[in-house]
Each structure stands twice: as C-alpha cells, then as structure tokens.
CSV table of C-alpha atoms in Angstrom, one decimal:
chain,number,residue,atom,x,y,z
A,1,MET,CA,17.3,-3.4,-19.1
A,2,SER,CA,16.0,-5.5,-22.2
A,3,GLU,CA,16.7,-9.2,-22.8
A,4,LEU,CA,18.3,-7.8,-25.9
A,5,ARG,CA,21.0,-5.8,-24.0
A,6,ARG,CA,21.3,-8.4,-21.4
A,7,GLY,CA,22.3,-10.9,-24.0
A,8,PHE,CA,24.8,-8.6,-25.5
A,9,LEU,CA,26.4,-8.0,-22.4
A,10,PHE,CA,26.5,-11.5,-21.5
A,11,GLY,CA,28.0,-12.3,-25.0
A,12,ILE,CA,30.7,-9.3,-24.9
A,13,ALA,CA,31.7,-10.4,-21.2
A,14,ALA,CA,32.2,-14.3,-22.3
A,15,TYR,CA,34.5,-13.1,-25.5
A,16,VAL,CA,36.3,-10.5,-23.3
A,17,PHE,CA,37.1,-13.2,-20.8
A,18,TRP,CA,38.1,-15.6,-23.6
A,19,GLY,CA,40.2,-12.8,-25.4
A,20,PHE,CA,42.5,-12.3,-22.2
A,21,PHE,CA,42.6,-16.1,-21.4
A,22,PRO,CA,46.1,-16.4,-22.5
A,23,LEU,CA,47.2,-14.1,-19.7
A,24,TYR,CA,45.7,-16.6,-17.2
A,25,ILE,CA,47.4,-19.7,-18.9
A,26,ARG,CA,50.8,-17.8,-19.0
A,27,LEU,CA,50.9,-17.9,-15.3
A,28,LEU,CA,50.5,-21.5,-15.1
A,29,ARG,CA,53.6,-22.0,-17.4
A,30,SER,CA,55.7,-23.8,-15.1
A,31,ALA,CA,53.2,-26.9,-15.3
A,32,GLY,CA,53.3,-28.5,-19.1
A,33,ALA,CA,50.5,-28.3,-21.0
A,34,LEU,CA,49.0,-32.0,-20.3
A,35,GLU,CA,49.1,-31.1,-16.7
A,36,ILE,CA,47.6,-28.1,-17.2
A,37,LEU,CA,45.0,-29.8,-19.4
A,38,ALA,CA,44.2,-32.5,-16.8
A,39,HIS,CA,43.7,-29.9,-14.0
A,40,ARG,CA,41.4,-27.8,-16.3
A,41,VAL,CA,39.2,-31.1,-17.1
A,42,VAL,CA,39.1,-32.1,-13.5
A,43,TRP,CA,38.3,-28.9,-11.9
A,44,SER,CA,35.4,-27.9,-14.8
A,45,MET,CA,33.9,-31.1,-13.5
A,46,VAL,CA,33.9,-30.1,-10.1
A,47,PHE,CA,32.5,-26.6,-10.7
A,48,VAL,CA,29.7,-27.8,-12.7
A,49,ALA,CA,29.0,-30.4,-10.4
A,50,LEU,CA,28.5,-28.1,-7.8
A,51,LEU,CA,26.6,-25.6,-9.9
A,52,LEU,CA,24.2,-28.4,-11.0
A,53,THR,CA,23.4,-29.3,-7.2
A,54,VAL,CA,23.0,-25.6,-6.4
A,55,VAL,CA,20.4,-25.5,-9.0
A,56,ARG,CA,19.2,-29.1,-8.8
A,57,ARG,CA,19.5,-30.1,-12.5
A,58,TRP,CA,20.8,-33.9,-11.6
A,59,PRO,CA,17.8,-35.6,-13.2
A,60,PHE,CA,19.1,-34.7,-16.5
A,61,LEU,CA,21.5,-38.2,-16.3
A,62,LYS,CA,18.7,-40.3,-16.1
A,63,GLU,CA,17.3,-39.1,-19.1
A,64,LEU,CA,20.6,-38.6,-21.0
A,65,ALA,CA,21.4,-42.5,-20.1
A,66,ARG,CA,18.5,-43.7,-21.9
A,67,ARG,CA,19.8,-41.9,-25.2
A,68,PRO,CA,22.9,-43.9,-26.4
A,69,GLY,CA,23.1,-41.8,-29.3
A,70,LYS,CA,23.7,-38.7,-27.5
A,71,LEU,CA,26.2,-40.1,-25.4
A,72,ALA,CA,28.1,-41.4,-28.3
A,73,GLY,CA,27.8,-37.6,-29.7
A,74,ILE,CA,29.3,-36.4,-26.3
A,75,THR,CA,32.0,-38.7,-26.2
A,76,LEU,CA,33.2,-37.3,-29.9
A,77,ALA,CA,32.7,-33.3,-28.6
A,78,SER,CA,34.9,-34.4,-25.3
A,79,GLY,CA,37.3,-35.6,-27.6
A,80,LEU,CA,37.2,-32.5,-30.0
A,81,ILE,CA,37.2,-30.1,-27.2
A,82,ALA,CA,40.2,-31.8,-25.3
A,83,VAL,CA,42.3,-31.6,-28.5
A,84,ASN,CA,41.2,-27.9,-28.9
A,85,TRP,CA,42.0,-26.9,-25.0
A,86,GLY,CA,45.3,-28.9,-25.3
A,87,MET,CA,46.7,-27.2,-28.4
A,88,TYR,CA,45.6,-23.8,-27.0
A,89,ILE,CA,47.2,-24.2,-24.1
A,90,PHE,CA,50.4,-25.9,-25.9
A,91,GLY,CA,50.0,-22.5,-28.3
A,92,VAL,CA,50.4,-19.8,-25.4
A,93,ASN,CA,53.0,-21.4,-23.6
A,94,THR,CA,55.1,-21.8,-26.7
A,95,GLU,CA,55.1,-18.4,-27.3
A,96,ARG,CA,52.6,-18.7,-30.1
A,97,VAL,CA,49.7,-16.5,-28.9
A,98,VAL,CA,49.4,-14.6,-32.3
A,99,GLU,CA,49.0,-18.1,-34.2
A,100,THR,CA,46.3,-19.2,-31.5
A,101,ALA,CA,44.6,-16.1,-32.5
A,102,LEU,CA,44.7,-16.8,-36.0
A,103,GLY,CA,43.0,-20.2,-35.3
A,104,TYR,CA,40.1,-18.3,-33.9
A,105,PHE,CA,40.2,-15.8,-36.9
A,106,ILE,CA,39.8,-18.6,-39.2
A,107,GLY,CA,37.2,-20.7,-37.3
A,108,PRO,CA,34.3,-19.1,-38.9
A,109,LEU,CA,35.4,-20.0,-42.4
A,110,VAL,CA,36.5,-23.6,-41.3
A,111,MET,CA,32.9,-24.1,-39.8
A,112,VAL,CA,31.3,-23.0,-43.3
A,113,LEU,CA,33.6,-25.7,-44.9
A,114,LEU,CA,32.3,-28.3,-42.3
A,115,GLY,CA,28.6,-27.1,-43.3
A,116,VAL,CA,29.4,-28.1,-46.6
A,117,VAL,CA,31.1,-31.4,-45.8
A,118,ALA,CA,29.2,-32.6,-42.9
A,119,LEU,CA,25.7,-31.0,-43.6
A,120,HIS,CA,25.6,-30.8,-47.4
A,121,GLU,CA,24.8,-27.2,-47.3
A,122,ARG,CA,25.3,-24.9,-50.3
A,123,LEU,CA,27.5,-21.7,-50.4
A,124,ASN,CA,26.7,-18.7,-52.4
A,125,ALA,CA,29.3,-16.4,-54.1
A,126,ALA,CA,30.6,-14.6,-51.4
A,127,GLN,CA,31.1,-17.4,-49.1
A,128,TRP,CA,33.1,-19.0,-51.8
A,129,THR,CA,35.0,-15.8,-52.2
A,130,ALA,CA,35.6,-16.0,-48.3
A,131,VAL,CA,36.8,-19.2,-48.0
A,132,GLY,CA,39.2,-18.8,-51.3
A,133,ILE,CA,40.4,-15.7,-49.5
A,134,GLY,CA,41.2,-17.9,-46.2
A,135,THR,CA,42.8,-20.2,-48.2
A,136,VAL,CA,45.2,-17.6,-50.0
A,137,ALA,CA,45.8,-16.4,-46.4
A,138,VAL,CA,46.7,-20.0,-45.3
A,139,ALA,CA,49.2,-20.0,-48.0
A,140,VAL,CA,50.8,-16.8,-47.4
A,141,LEU,CA,51.2,-17.8,-43.6
A,142,THR,CA,52.5,-21.1,-44.3
A,143,VAL,CA,55.5,-19.3,-46.2
A,144,ASP,CA,56.0,-16.9,-43.6
A,145,TYR,CA,55.9,-19.3,-40.8
A,146,GLY,CA,58.0,-21.9,-43.0
A,147,ARG,CA,55.7,-24.2,-42.0
A,148,LEU,CA,51.9,-25.0,-42.1
A,149,PRO,CA,50.2,-23.1,-39.4
A,150,TYR,CA,49.2,-26.3,-37.6
A,151,ILE,CA,48.1,-24.9,-34.3
A,152,ALA,CA,46.1,-22.1,-35.8
A,153,LEU,CA,44.4,-25.0,-38.4
A,154,THR,CA,44.1,-27.5,-35.8
A,155,LEU,CA,42.3,-25.1,-33.2
A,156,ALA,CA,40.0,-24.1,-35.9
A,157,ALA,CA,39.1,-27.3,-37.1
A,158,SER,CA,38.6,-29.1,-33.5
A,159,PHE,CA,36.8,-26.1,-32.4
A,160,GLY,CA,34.5,-26.4,-35.6
A,161,GLY,CA,34.1,-29.8,-35.4
A,162,TYR,CA,33.0,-29.3,-31.5
A,163,SER,CA,30.4,-26.9,-32.6
A,164,LEU,CA,29.1,-29.0,-35.2
A,165,VAL,CA,28.4,-31.8,-32.7
A,166,LYS,CA,27.0,-29.8,-30.0
A,167,LYS,CA,24.6,-28.0,-32.3
A,168,ARG,CA,23.3,-31.6,-33.4
A,169,LEU,CA,23.1,-32.6,-29.8
A,170,GLY,CA,21.3,-29.4,-28.3
A,171,LEU,CA,22.3,-30.0,-24.8
A,172,PRO,CA,21.9,-27.2,-22.1
A,173,ALA,CA,25.5,-25.7,-21.3
A,174,ALA,CA,26.1,-26.7,-18.1
A,175,GLU,CA,24.9,-30.2,-18.3
A,176,GLY,CA,26.7,-30.8,-21.7
A,177,LEU,CA,30.0,-29.5,-20.2
A,178,PHE,CA,29.7,-31.5,-17.1
A,179,VAL,CA,29.1,-35.0,-19.1
A,180,GLU,CA,32.0,-33.8,-21.3
A,181,SER,CA,34.3,-33.2,-18.6
A,182,ALA,CA,33.3,-36.1,-16.9
A,183,MET,CA,34.0,-38.5,-19.8
A,184,LEU,CA,37.7,-37.0,-20.0
A,185,ALA,CA,38.2,-36.9,-15.9
A,186,LEU,CA,39.1,-40.5,-15.6
A,187,PRO,CA,42.2,-40.4,-18.1
A,188,ALA,CA,42.8,-36.7,-16.7
A,189,LEU,CA,43.1,-38.0,-12.9
A,190,ALA,CA,45.1,-41.1,-14.2
A,191,TYR,CA,47.7,-38.8,-15.7
A,192,LEU,CA,47.7,-36.7,-12.7
A,193,THR,CA,48.5,-39.7,-10.5
A,194,TRP,CA,51.1,-40.9,-12.8
A,195,LEU,CA,52.7,-37.4,-12.8
A,196,THR,CA,52.6,-37.3,-8.8
A,197,ALA,CA,54.2,-40.7,-8.7
A,198,GLN,CA,57.0,-39.5,-10.8
A,199,GLY,CA,57.8,-36.6,-9.0
A,200,ASP,CA,57.2,-34.4,-11.8
A,201,SER,CA,53.5,-32.9,-10.6
A,202,THR,CA,53.4,-28.9,-9.7
A,203,PHE,CA,50.4,-29.0,-7.8
A,204,GLY,CA,51.0,-28.1,-4.3
A,205,GLN,CA,54.2,-26.1,-5.3
A,206,GLY,CA,53.3,-23.2,-3.9
A,207,ALA,CA,49.6,-21.7,-2.9
A,208,GLY,CA,49.3,-19.4,-5.7
A,209,HIS,CA,50.3,-22.1,-8.6
A,210,THR,CA,48.0,-24.7,-6.8
A,211,THR,CA,45.2,-22.2,-6.6
A,212,LEU,CA,45.4,-21.1,-10.1
A,213,LEU,CA,45.2,-24.8,-11.1
A,214,VAL,CA,42.1,-25.0,-9.2
A,215,VAL,CA,40.4,-22.0,-10.5
A,216,ALA,CA,40.8,-23.1,-14.1
A,217,GLY,CA,37.8,-25.1,-13.7
A,218,ALA,CA,35.8,-22.0,-12.9
A,219,ALA,CA,37.7,-20.0,-15.8
A,220,THR,CA,36.8,-22.9,-18.0
A,221,ALA,CA,33.0,-23.1,-17.1
A,222,ILE,CA,31.9,-19.3,-16.4
A,223,PRO,CA,32.7,-17.9,-20.1
A,224,LEU,CA,30.9,-21.0,-21.6
A,225,LEU,CA,27.8,-20.3,-19.2
A,226,LEU,CA,27.9,-16.6,-20.2
A,227,PHE,CA,28.0,-17.7,-24.0
A,228,ALA,CA,25.0,-19.8,-23.6
A,229,SER,CA,23.0,-16.8,-21.8
A,230,ALA,CA,23.8,-14.8,-24.8
A,231,ALA,CA,23.2,-17.4,-27.6
A,232,ASN,CA,19.6,-17.6,-25.7
A,233,ARG,CA,19.1,-13.8,-26.2
A,234,ILE,CA,20.6,-12.5,-29.2
A,235,PRO,CA,20.3,-13.6,-33.0
A,236,MET,CA,23.2,-15.6,-34.6
A,237,THR,CA,24.4,-12.4,-36.4
A,238,GLY,CA,24.9,-11.0,-33.2
A,239,ILE,CA,27.0,-13.9,-32.1
A,240,GLY,CA,28.9,-13.8,-35.4
A,241,ILE,CA,29.7,-10.3,-35.0
A,242,LEU,CA,30.9,-10.7,-31.1
A,243,GLN,CA,32.9,-13.8,-31.8
A,244,TYR,CA,35.4,-11.6,-33.3
A,245,ILE,CA,36.2,-9.9,-29.8
A,246,ALA,CA,38.5,-12.9,-28.6
A,247,PRO,CA,40.9,-13.3,-31.2
A,248,ILE,CA,41.4,-9.4,-31.5
A,249,LEU,CA,42.2,-9.4,-27.9
A,250,GLN,CA,44.4,-12.7,-28.1
A,251,LEU,CA,46.2,-10.8,-31.1
A,252,GLY,CA,46.7,-7.9,-28.7
A,253,CYS,CA,48.1,-9.8,-25.9
A,254,GLY,CA,50.6,-11.9,-28.3
A,255,VAL,CA,51.9,-8.6,-29.9
A,256,LEU,CA,51.7,-5.8,-27.3
A,257,ILE,CA,52.0,-7.9,-23.9
A,258,PHE,CA,53.9,-11.0,-25.1
A,259,HIS,CA,56.0,-9.3,-27.8
A,260,GLU,CA,56.0,-11.8,-30.4
A,261,PRO,CA,57.3,-11.0,-33.7
A,262,MET,CA,54.4,-9.6,-36.4
A,263,PRO,CA,56.5,-9.2,-39.8
A,264,PRO,CA,55.1,-7.7,-42.7
A,265,ALA,CA,54.4,-11.0,-44.3
A,266,ARG,CA,52.7,-12.5,-41.4
A,267,LEU,CA,50.6,-8.9,-41.1
A,268,ALA,CA,49.6,-9.5,-44.6
A,269,GLY,CA,48.4,-12.9,-44.0
A,270,PHE,CA,46.1,-11.8,-41.3
A,271,ALA,CA,45.2,-9.0,-43.5
A,272,LEU,CA,43.6,-11.5,-45.8
A,273,VAL,CA,42.4,-13.5,-43.2
A,274,TRP,CA,40.4,-10.0,-42.1
A,275,LEU,CA,39.3,-9.0,-45.6
A,276,ALA,CA,37.9,-12.8,-45.9
A,277,LEU,CA,35.9,-12.0,-42.4
A,278,ILE,CA,34.4,-8.7,-43.9
A,279,VAL,CA,33.2,-10.8,-47.0
A,280,PHE,CA,31.5,-13.6,-45.1
A,281,THR,CA,30.0,-11.1,-42.1
A,282,ILE,CA,28.6,-8.5,-44.6
A,283,ASP,CA,27.1,-11.6,-46.7
A,284,GLY,CA,25.5,-12.9,-43.3
A,285,LEU,CA,24.1,-9.6,-42.5
A,286,ARG,CA,22.6,-9.0,-45.8
A,287,THR,CA,21.3,-12.6,-45.5
A,288,GLY,CA,19.8,-11.8,-41.8
A,289,ARG,CA,17.9,-8.9,-43.5
A,290,ARG,CA,16.5,-10.6,-46.3
A,291,ARG,CA,15.1,-13.4,-44.3
A,292,ALA,CA,13.9,-10.8,-41.9
A,293,ALA,CA,12.2,-9.1,-44.5
A,294,ALA,CA,10.5,-12.4,-46.2
A,295,ARG,CA,8.9,-13.1,-42.8
A,296,GLU,CA,7.3,-9.8,-42.1
A,297,PRO,CA,4.5,-10.3,-44.9
A,298,ALA,CA,4.1,-13.9,-43.7
A,299,MET,CA,3.4,-12.7,-39.8
A,300,ALA,CA,1.1,-9.9,-41.1
A,301,ALA,CA,-1.0,-12.4,-42.8
C-alpha cells in the first residue's frame, strides 16, 4: 500500500471517529459537561504519557523547557482546546448536536478570516465570496434560532485559533497533546477533587460509566494521532476535503439518531454554509493545481 493511500485511510479513520463522537459523549450524560471535560483532560494526559513511555520520546521535555516562547504558545493552545472541548460536550449533552456540526462546517471559513487578521494574508475574490455567503448563513441561522448560534461560533473560533497556534508551534502530535493536557491537568484534578468532596462526582457510580470516563482519554488521543499521521502523508487539499466528513456525520447523528429539529429556515442556513464551502473548496483545488503546474517547469530545470 502506498504512503498516500495509507494517509487517506488514516485521515478517513480520524474524521469518522470524530463524526460519531456525539454518540460517545451522550453515554456520559449523567455527568456534567465540566466533569466530562476534566476527566477527558486527565485521562488524555495519562494515555499519552504511557504512549510516550513506550516509544521513548520523553527527552523532548528538556528541549521544550529551554524554549519559553513555545511554552507560552502551548499554554494558549491548551486554553483554546479546553474551550473547544467544553463547548462541544455542552452542545452534545444539551441536545444541540446539529449546532455543533454547524461549528465545524464554518470552521474553514473562520480559519481564513484568522489568516487575514493574524497573518495578514490576502483573500482572492472566490474566498471573499465564500466568507460573504457564510456570513449571510450565520445571519439566517441567527433568525431561525432566535439567538446568535454561539455554540457553533465558539467551536469554530476556538478550533481555528487552536489550529493557528499549533501551526506556528510545529510540535509533534503526541508530545504537543501531552503538554497541553498536562497544563490543564492541575485545574482539572482540583475540580474533580472538589466535586468528589461535595458528593456530586459520578466517577465510581457504576463500572460502565466509570470505564467510559477513563476511556475518554484514549478516545481523545487516538483520532488526533491518526490525523497527524494523515497530515504527514497527504497534501493539504486532501485534508481540506476530508475535514467535511466529521460535521456531515455529526449532522446525521443530530437529525437521524437524536431527532433534533431541522426546520426549513435552518436547512436554508446550512445550505448557504455548504454553498460557501463548495466555493471555498473549488478555489482551493484550483489554487493547488496552479501551484503544482508552476512547480513542474522549475523541477524540470
């Protein structure tokens, strides 16, 4: 099997995993969103620590300790991913899976805007068109919901910011996830300790529920590691197309499994988002082909 095909298989596996993740989160519904988040952080750190021990990758900590700039960046990344995870859990367990799917649909458009604001990138006409259509879609959905779709916007903004920070840091997936989880572990453990002292912890209330809370660490780390393996093997245009698998499956979970409503106005808003993504994706594919064509003469020379 070629590395390219293996990369696509890793990418598909990661996004399918994320697409069906609402089903897993819903099994933990007896615990509150903050408790689930805290367990997810702690057990992610434990799982990745075991993985790093097996592959003997601990020396990276010494190098990282000598680079305070990277530590500051990781601190910011850990805060952004905590907001993303917490809002996602809240959305799933308050029967708003459809809105969480919207957040990951509009995520690419938010990343484009972050590129303009933070990296001073320039957008072409097609990209501005996609952003404009996406803005109209958010307005339509705001009217439909009777409020700003804050869950979707928070998910898109937090993950977009997280991706931007991670791109600048350039850390390997496992090492980066461990440090991010470790930075969040202390407040997570403090919260879990307080929750237990109050008698409100659900940990230990049934073997099945407790096991699911522990396994949340592996369920968090595995798709991230699969994604990292995919990103190292396939071009960004491939990643750009694969990233729509997860929100499509999440939308299916919300509508078909959890029976969340999809009135005509909401469907129209989603249709506008999909139109924006089509424009954005076609432009990305064309740009990728032009760059490839421009490189061929240079490589021949």
